[in-house]
mmCIF file of C-alpha atoms and ligand atoms in Angstrom:
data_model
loop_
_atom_site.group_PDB
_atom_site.id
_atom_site.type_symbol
_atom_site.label_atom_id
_atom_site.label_comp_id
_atom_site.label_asym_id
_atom_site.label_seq_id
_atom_site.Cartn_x
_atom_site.Cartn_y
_atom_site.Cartn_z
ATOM 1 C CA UNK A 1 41.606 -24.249 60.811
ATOM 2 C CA UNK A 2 41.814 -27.226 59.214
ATOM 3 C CA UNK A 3 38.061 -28.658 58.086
ATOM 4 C CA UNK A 4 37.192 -31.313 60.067
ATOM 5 C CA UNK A 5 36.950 -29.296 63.273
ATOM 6 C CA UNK A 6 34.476 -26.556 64.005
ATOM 7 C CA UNK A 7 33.853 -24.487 66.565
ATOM 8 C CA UNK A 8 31.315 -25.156 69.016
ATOM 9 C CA UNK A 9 30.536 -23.581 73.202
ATOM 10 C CA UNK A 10 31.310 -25.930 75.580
ATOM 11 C CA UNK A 11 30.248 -26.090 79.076
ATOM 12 C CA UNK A 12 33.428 -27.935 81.027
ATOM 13 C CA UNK A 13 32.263 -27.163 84.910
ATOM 14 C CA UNK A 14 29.365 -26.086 85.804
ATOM 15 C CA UNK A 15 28.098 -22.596 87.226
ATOM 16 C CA UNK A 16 27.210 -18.933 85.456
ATOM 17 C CA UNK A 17 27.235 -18.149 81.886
ATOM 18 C CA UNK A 18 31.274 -17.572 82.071
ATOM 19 C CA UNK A 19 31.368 -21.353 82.275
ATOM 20 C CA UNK A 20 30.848 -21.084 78.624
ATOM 21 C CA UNK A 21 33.862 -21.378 76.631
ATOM 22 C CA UNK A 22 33.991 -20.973 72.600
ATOM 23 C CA UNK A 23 36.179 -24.171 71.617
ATOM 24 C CA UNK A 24 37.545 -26.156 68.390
ATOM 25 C CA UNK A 25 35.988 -29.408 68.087
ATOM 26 C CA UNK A 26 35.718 -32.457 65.702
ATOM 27 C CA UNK A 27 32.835 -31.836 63.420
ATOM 28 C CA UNK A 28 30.206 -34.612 64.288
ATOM 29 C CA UNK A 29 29.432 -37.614 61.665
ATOM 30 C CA UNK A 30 25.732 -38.253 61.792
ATOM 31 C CA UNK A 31 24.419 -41.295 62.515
ATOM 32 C CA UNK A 32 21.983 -43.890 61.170
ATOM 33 C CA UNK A 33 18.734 -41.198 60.605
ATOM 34 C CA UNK A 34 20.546 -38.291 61.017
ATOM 35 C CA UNK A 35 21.424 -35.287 58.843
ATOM 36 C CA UNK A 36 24.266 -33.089 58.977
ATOM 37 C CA UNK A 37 23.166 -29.389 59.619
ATOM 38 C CA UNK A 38 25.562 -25.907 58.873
ATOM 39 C CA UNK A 39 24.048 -24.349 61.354
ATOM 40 C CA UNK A 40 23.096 -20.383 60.609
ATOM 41 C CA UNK A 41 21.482 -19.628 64.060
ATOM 42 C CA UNK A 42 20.597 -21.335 67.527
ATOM 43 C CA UNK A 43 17.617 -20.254 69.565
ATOM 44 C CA UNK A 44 18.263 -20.014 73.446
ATOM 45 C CA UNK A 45 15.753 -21.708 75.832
ATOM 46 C CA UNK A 46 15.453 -21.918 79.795
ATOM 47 C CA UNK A 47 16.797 -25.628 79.629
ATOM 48 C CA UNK A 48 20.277 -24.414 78.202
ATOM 49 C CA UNK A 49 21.034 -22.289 81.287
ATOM 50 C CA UNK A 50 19.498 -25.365 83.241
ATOM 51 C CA UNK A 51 22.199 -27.795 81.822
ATOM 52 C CA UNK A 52 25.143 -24.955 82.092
ATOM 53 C CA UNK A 53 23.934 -24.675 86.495
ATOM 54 C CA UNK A 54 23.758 -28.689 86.385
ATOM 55 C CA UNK A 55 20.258 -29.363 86.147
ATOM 56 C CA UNK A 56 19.889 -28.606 89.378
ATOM 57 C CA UNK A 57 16.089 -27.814 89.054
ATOM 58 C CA UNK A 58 15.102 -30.879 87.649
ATOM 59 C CA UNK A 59 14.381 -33.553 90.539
ATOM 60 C CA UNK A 60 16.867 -36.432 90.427
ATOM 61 C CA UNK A 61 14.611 -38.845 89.588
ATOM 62 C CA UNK A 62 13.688 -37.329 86.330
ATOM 63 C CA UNK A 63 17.459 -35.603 85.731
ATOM 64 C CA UNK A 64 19.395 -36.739 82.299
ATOM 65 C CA UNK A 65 22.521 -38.155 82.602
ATOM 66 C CA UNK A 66 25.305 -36.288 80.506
ATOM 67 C CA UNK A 67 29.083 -36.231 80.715
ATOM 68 C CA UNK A 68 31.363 -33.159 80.748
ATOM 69 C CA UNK A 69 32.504 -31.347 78.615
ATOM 70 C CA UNK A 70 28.997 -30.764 76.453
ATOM 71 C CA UNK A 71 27.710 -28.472 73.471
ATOM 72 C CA UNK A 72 24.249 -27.132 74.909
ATOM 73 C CA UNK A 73 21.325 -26.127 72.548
ATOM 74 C CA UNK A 74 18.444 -27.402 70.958
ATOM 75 C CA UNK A 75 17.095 -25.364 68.830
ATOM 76 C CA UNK A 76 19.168 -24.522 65.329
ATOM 77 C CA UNK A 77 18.076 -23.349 61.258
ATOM 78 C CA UNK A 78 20.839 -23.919 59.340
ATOM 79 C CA UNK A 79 21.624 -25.848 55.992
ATOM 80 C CA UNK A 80 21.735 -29.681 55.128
ATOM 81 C CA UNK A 81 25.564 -30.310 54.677
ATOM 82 C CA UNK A 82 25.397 -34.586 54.867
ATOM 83 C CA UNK A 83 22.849 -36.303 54.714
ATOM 84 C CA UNK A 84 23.267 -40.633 56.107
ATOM 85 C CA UNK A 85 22.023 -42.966 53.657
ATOM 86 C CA UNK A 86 18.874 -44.088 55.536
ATOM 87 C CA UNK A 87 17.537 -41.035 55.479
ATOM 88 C CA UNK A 88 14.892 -39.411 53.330
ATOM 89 C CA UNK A 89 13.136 -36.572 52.464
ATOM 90 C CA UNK A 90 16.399 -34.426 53.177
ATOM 91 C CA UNK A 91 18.837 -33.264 50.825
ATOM 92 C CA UNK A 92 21.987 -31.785 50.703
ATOM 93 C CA UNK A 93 20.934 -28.374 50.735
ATOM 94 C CA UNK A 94 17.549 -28.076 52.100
ATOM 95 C CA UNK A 95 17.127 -25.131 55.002
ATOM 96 C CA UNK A 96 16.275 -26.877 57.481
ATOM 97 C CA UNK A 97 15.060 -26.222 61.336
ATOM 98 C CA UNK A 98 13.994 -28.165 64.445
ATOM 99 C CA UNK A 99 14.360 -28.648 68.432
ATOM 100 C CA UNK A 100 16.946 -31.501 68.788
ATOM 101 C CA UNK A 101 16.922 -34.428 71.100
ATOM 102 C CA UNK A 102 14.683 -33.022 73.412
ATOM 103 C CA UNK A 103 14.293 -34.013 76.477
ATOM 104 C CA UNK A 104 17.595 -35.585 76.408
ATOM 105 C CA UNK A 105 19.405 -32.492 76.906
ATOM 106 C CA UNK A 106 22.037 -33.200 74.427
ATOM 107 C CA UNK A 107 21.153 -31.277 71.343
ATOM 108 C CA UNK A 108 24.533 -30.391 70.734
ATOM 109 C CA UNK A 109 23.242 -26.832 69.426
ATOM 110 C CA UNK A 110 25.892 -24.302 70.052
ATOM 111 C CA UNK A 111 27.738 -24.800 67.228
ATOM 112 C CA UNK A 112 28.376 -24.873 63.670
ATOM 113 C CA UNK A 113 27.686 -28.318 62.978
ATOM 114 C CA UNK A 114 25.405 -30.345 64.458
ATOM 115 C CA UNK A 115 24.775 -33.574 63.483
ATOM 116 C CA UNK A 116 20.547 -33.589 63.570
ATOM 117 C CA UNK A 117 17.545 -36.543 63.998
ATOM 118 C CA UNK A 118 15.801 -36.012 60.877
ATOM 119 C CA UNK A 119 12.649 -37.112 62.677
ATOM 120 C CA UNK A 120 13.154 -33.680 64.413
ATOM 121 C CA UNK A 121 13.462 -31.520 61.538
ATOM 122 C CA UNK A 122 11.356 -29.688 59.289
ATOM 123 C CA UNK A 123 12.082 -27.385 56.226
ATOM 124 C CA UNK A 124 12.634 -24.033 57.252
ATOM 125 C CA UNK A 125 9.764 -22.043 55.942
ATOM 126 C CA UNK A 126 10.658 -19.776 53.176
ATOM 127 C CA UNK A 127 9.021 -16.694 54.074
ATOM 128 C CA UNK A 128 11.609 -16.510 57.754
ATOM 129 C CA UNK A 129 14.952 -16.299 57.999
ATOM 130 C CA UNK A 130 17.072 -18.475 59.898
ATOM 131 C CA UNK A 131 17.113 -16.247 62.849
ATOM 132 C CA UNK A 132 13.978 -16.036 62.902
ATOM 133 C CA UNK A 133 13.427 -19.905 62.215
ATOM 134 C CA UNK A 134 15.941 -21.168 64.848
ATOM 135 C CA UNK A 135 14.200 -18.680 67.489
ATOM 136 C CA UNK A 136 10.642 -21.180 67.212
ATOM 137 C CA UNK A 137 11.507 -24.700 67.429
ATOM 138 C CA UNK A 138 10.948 -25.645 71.553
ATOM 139 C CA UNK A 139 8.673 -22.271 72.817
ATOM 140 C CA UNK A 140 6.530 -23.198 69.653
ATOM 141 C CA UNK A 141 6.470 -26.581 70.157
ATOM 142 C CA UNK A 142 5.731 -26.114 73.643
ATOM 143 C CA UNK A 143 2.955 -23.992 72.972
ATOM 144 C CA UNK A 144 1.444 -26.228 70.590
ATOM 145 C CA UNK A 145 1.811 -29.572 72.892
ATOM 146 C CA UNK A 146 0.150 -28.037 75.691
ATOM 147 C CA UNK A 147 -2.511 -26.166 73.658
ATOM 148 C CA UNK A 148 -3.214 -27.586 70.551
ATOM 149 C CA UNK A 149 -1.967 -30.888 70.082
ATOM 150 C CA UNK A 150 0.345 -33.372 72.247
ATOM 151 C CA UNK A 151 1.368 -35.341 69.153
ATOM 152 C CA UNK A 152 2.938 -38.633 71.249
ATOM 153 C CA UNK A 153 2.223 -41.076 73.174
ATOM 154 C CA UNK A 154 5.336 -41.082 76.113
ATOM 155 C CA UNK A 155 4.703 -40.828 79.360
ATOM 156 C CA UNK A 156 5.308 -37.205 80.996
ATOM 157 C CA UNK A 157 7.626 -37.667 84.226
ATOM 158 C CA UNK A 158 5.897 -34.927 85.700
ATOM 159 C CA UNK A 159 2.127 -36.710 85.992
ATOM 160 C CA UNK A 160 1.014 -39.850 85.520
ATOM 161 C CA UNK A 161 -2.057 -38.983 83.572
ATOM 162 C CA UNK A 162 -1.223 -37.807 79.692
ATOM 163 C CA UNK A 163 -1.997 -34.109 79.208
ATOM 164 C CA UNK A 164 -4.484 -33.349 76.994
ATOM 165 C CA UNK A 165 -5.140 -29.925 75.434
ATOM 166 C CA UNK A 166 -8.699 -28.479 75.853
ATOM 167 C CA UNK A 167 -10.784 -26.851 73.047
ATOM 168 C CA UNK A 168 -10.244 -23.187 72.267
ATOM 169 C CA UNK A 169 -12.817 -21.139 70.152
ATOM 170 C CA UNK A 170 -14.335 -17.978 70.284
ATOM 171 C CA UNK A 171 -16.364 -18.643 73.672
ATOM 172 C CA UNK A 172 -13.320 -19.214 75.252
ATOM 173 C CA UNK A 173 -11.069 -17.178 77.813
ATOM 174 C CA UNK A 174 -7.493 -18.044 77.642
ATOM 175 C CA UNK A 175 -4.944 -16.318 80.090
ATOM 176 C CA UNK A 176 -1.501 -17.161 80.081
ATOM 177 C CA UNK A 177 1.055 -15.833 82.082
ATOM 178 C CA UNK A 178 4.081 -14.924 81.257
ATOM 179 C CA UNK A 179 2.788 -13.541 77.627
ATOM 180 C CA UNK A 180 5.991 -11.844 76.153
ATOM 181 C CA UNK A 181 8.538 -14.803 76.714
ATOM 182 C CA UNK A 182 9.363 -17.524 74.459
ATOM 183 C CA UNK A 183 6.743 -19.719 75.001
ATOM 184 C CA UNK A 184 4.144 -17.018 76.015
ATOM 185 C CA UNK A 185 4.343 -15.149 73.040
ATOM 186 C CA UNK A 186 3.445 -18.260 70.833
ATOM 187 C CA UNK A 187 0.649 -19.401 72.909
ATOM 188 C CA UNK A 188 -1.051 -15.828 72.693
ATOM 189 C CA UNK A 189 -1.012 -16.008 68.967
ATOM 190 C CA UNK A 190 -2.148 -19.533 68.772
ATOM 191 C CA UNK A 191 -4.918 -18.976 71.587
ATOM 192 C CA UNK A 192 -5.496 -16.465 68.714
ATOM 193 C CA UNK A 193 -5.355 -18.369 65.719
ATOM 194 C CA UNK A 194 -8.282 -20.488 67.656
ATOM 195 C CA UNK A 195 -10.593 -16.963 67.735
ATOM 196 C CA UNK A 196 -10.029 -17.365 72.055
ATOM 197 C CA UNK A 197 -10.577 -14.397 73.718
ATOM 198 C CA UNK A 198 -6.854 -13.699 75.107
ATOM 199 C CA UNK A 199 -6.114 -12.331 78.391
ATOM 200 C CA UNK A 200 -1.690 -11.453 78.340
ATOM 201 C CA UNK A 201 0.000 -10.825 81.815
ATOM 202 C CA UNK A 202 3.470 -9.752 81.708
ATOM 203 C CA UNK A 203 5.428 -6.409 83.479
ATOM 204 C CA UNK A 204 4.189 -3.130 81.791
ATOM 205 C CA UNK A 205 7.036 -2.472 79.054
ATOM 206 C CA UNK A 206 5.767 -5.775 76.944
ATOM 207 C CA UNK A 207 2.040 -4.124 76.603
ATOM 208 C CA UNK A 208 2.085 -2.688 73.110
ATOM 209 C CA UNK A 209 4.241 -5.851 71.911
ATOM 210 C CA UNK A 210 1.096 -8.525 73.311
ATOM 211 C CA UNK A 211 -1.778 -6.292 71.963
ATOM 212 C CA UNK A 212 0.067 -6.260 68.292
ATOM 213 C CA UNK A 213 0.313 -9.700 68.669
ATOM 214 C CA UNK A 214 -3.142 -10.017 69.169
ATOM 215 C CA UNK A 215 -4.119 -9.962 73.028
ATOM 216 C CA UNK A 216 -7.431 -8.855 74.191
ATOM 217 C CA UNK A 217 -6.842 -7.473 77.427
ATOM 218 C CA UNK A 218 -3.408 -7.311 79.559
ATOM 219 C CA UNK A 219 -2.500 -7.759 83.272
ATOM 220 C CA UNK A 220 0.287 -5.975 84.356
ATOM 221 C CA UNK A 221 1.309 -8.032 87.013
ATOM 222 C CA UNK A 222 4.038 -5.404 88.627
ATOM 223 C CA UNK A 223 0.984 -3.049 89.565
ATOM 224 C CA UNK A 224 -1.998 -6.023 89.711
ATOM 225 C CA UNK A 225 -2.465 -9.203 91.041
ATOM 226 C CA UNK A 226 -3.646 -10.821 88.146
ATOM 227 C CA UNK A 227 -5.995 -13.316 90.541
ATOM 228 C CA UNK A 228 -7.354 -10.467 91.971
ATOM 229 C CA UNK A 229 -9.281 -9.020 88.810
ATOM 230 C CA UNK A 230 -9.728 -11.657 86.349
ATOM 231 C CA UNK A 231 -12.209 -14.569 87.026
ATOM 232 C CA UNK A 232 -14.290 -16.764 85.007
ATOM 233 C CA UNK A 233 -11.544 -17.646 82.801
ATOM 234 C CA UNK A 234 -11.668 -21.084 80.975
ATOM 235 C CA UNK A 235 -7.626 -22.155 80.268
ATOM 236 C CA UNK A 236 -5.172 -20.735 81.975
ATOM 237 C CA UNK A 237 -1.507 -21.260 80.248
ATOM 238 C CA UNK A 238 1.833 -20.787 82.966
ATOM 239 C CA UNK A 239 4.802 -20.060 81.370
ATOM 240 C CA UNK A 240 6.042 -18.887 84.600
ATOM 241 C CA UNK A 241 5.310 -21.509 87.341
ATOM 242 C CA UNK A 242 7.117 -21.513 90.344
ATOM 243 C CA UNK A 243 5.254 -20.541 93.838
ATOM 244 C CA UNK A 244 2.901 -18.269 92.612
ATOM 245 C CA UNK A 245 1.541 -20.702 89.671
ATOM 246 C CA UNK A 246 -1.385 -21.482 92.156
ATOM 247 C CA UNK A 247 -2.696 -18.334 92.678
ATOM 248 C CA UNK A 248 -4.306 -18.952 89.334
ATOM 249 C CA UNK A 249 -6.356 -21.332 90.393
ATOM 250 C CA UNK A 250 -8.870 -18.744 91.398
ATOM 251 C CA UNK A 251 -9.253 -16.951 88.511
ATOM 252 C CA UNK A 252 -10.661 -20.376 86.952
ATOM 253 C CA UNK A 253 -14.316 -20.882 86.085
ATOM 254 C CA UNK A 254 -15.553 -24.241 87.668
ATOM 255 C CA UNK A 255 -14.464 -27.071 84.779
ATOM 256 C CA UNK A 256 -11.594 -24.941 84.000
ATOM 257 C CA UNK A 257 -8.211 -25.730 83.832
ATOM 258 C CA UNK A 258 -4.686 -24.648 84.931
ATOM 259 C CA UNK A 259 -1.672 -25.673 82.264
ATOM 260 C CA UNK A 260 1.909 -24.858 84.197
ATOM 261 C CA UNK A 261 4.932 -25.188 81.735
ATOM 262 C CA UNK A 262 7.018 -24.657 84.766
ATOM 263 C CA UNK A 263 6.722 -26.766 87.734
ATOM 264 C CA UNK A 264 4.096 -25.982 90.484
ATOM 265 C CA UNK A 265 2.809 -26.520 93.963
ATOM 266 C CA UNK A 266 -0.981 -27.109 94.219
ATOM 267 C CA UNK A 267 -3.111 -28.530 96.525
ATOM 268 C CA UNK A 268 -5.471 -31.211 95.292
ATOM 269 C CA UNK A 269 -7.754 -30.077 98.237
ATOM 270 C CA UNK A 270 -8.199 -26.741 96.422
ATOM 271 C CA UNK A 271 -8.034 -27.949 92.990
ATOM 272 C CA UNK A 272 -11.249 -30.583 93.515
ATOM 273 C CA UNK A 273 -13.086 -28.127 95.731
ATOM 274 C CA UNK A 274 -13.135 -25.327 92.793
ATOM 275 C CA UNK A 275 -13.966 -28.139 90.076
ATOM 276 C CA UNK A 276 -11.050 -27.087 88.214
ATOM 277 C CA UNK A 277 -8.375 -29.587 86.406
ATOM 278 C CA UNK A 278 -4.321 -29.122 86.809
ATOM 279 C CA UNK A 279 -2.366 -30.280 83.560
ATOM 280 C CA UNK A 280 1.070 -29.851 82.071
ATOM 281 C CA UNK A 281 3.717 -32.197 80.502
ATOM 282 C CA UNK A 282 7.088 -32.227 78.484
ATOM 283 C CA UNK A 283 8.148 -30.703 75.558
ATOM 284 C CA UNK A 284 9.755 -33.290 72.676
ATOM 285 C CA UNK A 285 10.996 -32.806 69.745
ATOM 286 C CA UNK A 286 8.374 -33.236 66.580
ATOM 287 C CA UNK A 287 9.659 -32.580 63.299
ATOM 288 C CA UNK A 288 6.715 -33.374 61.634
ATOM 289 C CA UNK A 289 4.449 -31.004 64.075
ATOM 290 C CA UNK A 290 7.178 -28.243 63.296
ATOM 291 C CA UNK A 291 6.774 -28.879 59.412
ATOM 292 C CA UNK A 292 2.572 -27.790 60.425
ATOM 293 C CA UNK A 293 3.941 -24.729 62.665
ATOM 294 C CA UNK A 294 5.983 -24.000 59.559
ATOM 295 C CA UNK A 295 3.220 -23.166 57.304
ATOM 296 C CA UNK A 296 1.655 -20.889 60.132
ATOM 297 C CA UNK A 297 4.765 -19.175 60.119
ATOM 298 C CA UNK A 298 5.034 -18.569 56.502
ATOM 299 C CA UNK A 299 1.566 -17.369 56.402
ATOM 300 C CA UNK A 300 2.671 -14.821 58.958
ATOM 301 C CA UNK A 301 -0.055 -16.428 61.353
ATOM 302 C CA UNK A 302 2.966 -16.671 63.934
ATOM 303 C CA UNK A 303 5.427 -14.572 64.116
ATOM 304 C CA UNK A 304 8.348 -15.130 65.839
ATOM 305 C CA UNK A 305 9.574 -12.258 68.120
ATOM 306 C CA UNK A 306 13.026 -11.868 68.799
ATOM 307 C CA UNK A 307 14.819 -9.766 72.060
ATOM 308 C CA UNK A 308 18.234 -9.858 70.655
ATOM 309 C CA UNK A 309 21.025 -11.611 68.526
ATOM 310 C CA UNK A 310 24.553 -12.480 70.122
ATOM 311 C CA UNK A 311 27.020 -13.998 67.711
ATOM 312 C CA UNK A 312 27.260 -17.807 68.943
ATOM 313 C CA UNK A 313 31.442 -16.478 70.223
ATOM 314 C CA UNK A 314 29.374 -14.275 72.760
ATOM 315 C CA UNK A 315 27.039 -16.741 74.137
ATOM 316 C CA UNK A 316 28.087 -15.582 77.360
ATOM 317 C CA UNK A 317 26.916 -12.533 76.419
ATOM 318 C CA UNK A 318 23.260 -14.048 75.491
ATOM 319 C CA UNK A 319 23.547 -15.988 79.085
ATOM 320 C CA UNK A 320 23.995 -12.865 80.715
ATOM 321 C CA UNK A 321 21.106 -11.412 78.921
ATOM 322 C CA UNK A 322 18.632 -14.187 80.054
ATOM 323 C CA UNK A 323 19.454 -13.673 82.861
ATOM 324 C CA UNK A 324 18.546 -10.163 83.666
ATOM 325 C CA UNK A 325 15.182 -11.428 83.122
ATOM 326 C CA UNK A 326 11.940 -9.632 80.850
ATOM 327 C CA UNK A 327 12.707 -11.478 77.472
ATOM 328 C CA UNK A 328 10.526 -10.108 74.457
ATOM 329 C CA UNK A 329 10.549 -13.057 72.634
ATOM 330 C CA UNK A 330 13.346 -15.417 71.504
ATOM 331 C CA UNK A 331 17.533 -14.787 72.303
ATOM 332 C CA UNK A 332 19.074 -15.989 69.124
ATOM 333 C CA UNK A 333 23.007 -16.638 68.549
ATOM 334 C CA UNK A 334 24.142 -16.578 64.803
ATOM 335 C CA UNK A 335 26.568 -18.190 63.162
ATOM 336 C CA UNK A 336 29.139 -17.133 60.470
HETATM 337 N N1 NAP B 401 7.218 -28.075 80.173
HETATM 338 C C1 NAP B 401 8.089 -27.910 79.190
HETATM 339 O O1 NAP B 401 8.366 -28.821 78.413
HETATM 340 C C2 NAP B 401 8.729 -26.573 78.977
HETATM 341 C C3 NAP B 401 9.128 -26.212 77.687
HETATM 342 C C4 NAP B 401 9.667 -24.945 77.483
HETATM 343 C C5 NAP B 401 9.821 -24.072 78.574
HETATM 344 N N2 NAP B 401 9.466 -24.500 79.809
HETATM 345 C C6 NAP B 401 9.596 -23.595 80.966
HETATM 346 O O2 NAP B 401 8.675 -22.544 80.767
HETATM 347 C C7 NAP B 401 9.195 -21.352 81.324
HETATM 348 C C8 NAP B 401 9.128 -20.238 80.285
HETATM 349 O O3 NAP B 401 10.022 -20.507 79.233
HETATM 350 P P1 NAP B 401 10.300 -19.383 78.151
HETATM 351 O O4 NAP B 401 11.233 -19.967 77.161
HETATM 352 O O5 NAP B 401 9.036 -18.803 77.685
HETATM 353 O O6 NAP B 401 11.074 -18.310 79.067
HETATM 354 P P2 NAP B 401 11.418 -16.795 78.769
HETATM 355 O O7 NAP B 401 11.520 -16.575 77.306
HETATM 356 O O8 NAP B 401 12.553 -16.463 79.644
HETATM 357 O O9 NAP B 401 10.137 -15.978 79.249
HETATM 358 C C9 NAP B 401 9.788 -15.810 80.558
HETATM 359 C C10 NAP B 401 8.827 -14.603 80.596
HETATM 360 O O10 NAP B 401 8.178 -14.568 81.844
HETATM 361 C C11 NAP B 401 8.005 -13.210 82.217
HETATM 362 N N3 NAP B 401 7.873 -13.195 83.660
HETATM 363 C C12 NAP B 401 8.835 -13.378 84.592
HETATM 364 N N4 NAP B 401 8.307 -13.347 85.834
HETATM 365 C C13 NAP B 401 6.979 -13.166 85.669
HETATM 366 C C14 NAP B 401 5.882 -13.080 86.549
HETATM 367 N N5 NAP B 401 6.040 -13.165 87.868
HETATM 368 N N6 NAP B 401 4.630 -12.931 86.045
HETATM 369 C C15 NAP B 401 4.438 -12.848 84.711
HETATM 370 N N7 NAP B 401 5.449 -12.911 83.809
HETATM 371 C C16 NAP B 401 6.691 -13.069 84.287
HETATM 372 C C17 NAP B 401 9.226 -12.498 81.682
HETATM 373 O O11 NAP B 401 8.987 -11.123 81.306
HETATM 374 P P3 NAP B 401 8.307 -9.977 82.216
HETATM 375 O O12 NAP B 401 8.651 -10.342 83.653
HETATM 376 O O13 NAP B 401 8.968 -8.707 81.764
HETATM 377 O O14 NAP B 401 6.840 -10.028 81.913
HETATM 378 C C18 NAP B 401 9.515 -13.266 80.390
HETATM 379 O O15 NAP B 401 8.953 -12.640 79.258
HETATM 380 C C19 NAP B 401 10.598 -21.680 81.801
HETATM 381 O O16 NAP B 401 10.552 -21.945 83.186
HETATM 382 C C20 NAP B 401 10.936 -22.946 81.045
HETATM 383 O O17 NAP B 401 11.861 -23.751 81.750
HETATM 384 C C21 NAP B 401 8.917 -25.721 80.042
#
């Protein structure tokens, strides 16, 4: 192969992860403020399978634009190959990880270039490996924005008011749903981190996996409604969403609040009559937030779980896993 191509999944028509196809393709020059990354290994999010069924979930008025064919992925650790001339604090060299572009759904990921925002990196920590390190970028970030820290300024085009996190100490309950995922799994260690008494609900199988990782008490919501034995709880964090994110509501103390990472239905009726707030926004990329996470990971504060490598030729293969559903952690591709 000669060197200036690479190769790199495509999406070229939208529908099920057989859509993806493993391609040769120019390697990308980066731009003004933009390194060059060899990328070692891409982390798989929700938003990837979004783009590959068309965005179809998002509502149009908030939907990207984007062209066919496209590279999907955000979230890469890899190894500074170029680096553009306006750029510092990167070198040729440097391991480097970070959540790319987001939300503008071109990240470019799946591949073995990519040409990288430096504003969205961070230096891999040393203590992680890149699989590790590529599998924490956006479910990390996410868990930090809505819990910890927003860290910008945009507007969300999900509310009008900016979401802000609420404290978290040892008085406080935390529950979040959907505890073994990508962005679950982070938020019960940082709800942790914060001494918050944590309350994980996920299907039975991920029970030893959220009490190692520090949960207090766990909901197995396959047996339990969770709303039906925990109350007086001060944050609750959604990684599911969906239909049933309202249910929650009740478990909520009066002054407590509900954070959905997935969309929601909820009635403002309900929500002022229990004295409870509804909150949630978009994840974007933060290098210099992710260069903070990094030290948590290197202390082993956070650990980054991961469900299962695919080489990035079988992303198909890491589609099709997604899709069955019950991820333990983060699906990681790696690259030769
Ligand atoms: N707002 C944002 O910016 C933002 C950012 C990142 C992600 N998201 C969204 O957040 C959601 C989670 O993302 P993720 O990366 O964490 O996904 P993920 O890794 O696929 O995790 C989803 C988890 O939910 C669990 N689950 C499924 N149904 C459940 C239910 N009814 N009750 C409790 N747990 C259930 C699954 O395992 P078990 O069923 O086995 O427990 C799985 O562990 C996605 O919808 C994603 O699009 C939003």
């Amino acid at each position: 192969m000669p060197t200036h191509t690479m190769r790199a999944v495509r999406i070229h028509a939208h529908g099920g992860p057989e859509v993806l196809r493993y391609d040769e393709v120019p390697i990308p020059e980066p731009g003004p403020g933009e390194v060059l990354v060899r990328v070692h290994a891409v982390g798989i999010n929700p938003p990837d399978w979004y783009l590959r069924d068309g965005l179809t979930n998002i509502p149009p008025e908030t939907r990207p634009n984007f062209h066919l064919p496209v590279i999907p992925g955000t979230d890469v650790s890899g190894v500074v190959d170029a680096v553009a001339a306006d750029v510092e604090g990167f070198s040729v060299g440097d391991e480097v990880f970070g959540l790319l572009r987001f939300p503008s759904f071109d990240g470019s990921a799946y591949a073995e270039y990519v040409a990288a925002p430096a504003s969205d990196l961070a230096h891999k920590p040393a203590g992680i490996d890149h699989v590790h390190a590529a599998g924490a970028p956006m479910a990390l970030l996410t868990a930090w924005q809505f819990l910890i820290e927003l860290g910008h300024d945009h507007p969300s085009p999900f509310q009008a008011s900016q979401h802000r996190p609420v404290a978290l100490a040892a008085d406080t309950t935390v529950l979040v749903n959907g505890a073994a995922g990508g962005v679950g799994h982070f938020a019960v260690q940082l709800a942790k981190w914060k001494d918050a008494h944590v309350i994980a609900v996920a299907s039975g199988a991920h029970e030893s996996f959220l009490h190692e990782l520090g949960a207090d008490e766990f909901v197995d919501y396959t047996k339990v409604r969770p709303e039906e034995v925990v109350h007086n709880i001060d944050l609750v964090l959604d990684a599911v969403g969906g239909r049933d994110s309202k249910h929650f509501l009740r478990t909520l103390k009066r002054g407590g609040a509900l954070f959905p990472v997935f969309f929601g239905e909820y009635d403002d009726e309900e929500i002022a009559k229990l004295g409870v707030t509804v909150s949630g926004t978009q994840v974007r990329s933060n290098g210099a937030q992710l260069a903070e996470l990094g030290r948590l990971l290197d202390a082993g504060t956070v650990h980054v779980a991961i469900d299962s490598t695919f080489a990035l030729a079988d992303a198909r293969a890491a589609h099709e896993r997604a899709a069955q559903g019950h991820i333990q952690g983060k699906i990681v591709l790696t690259v030769a």
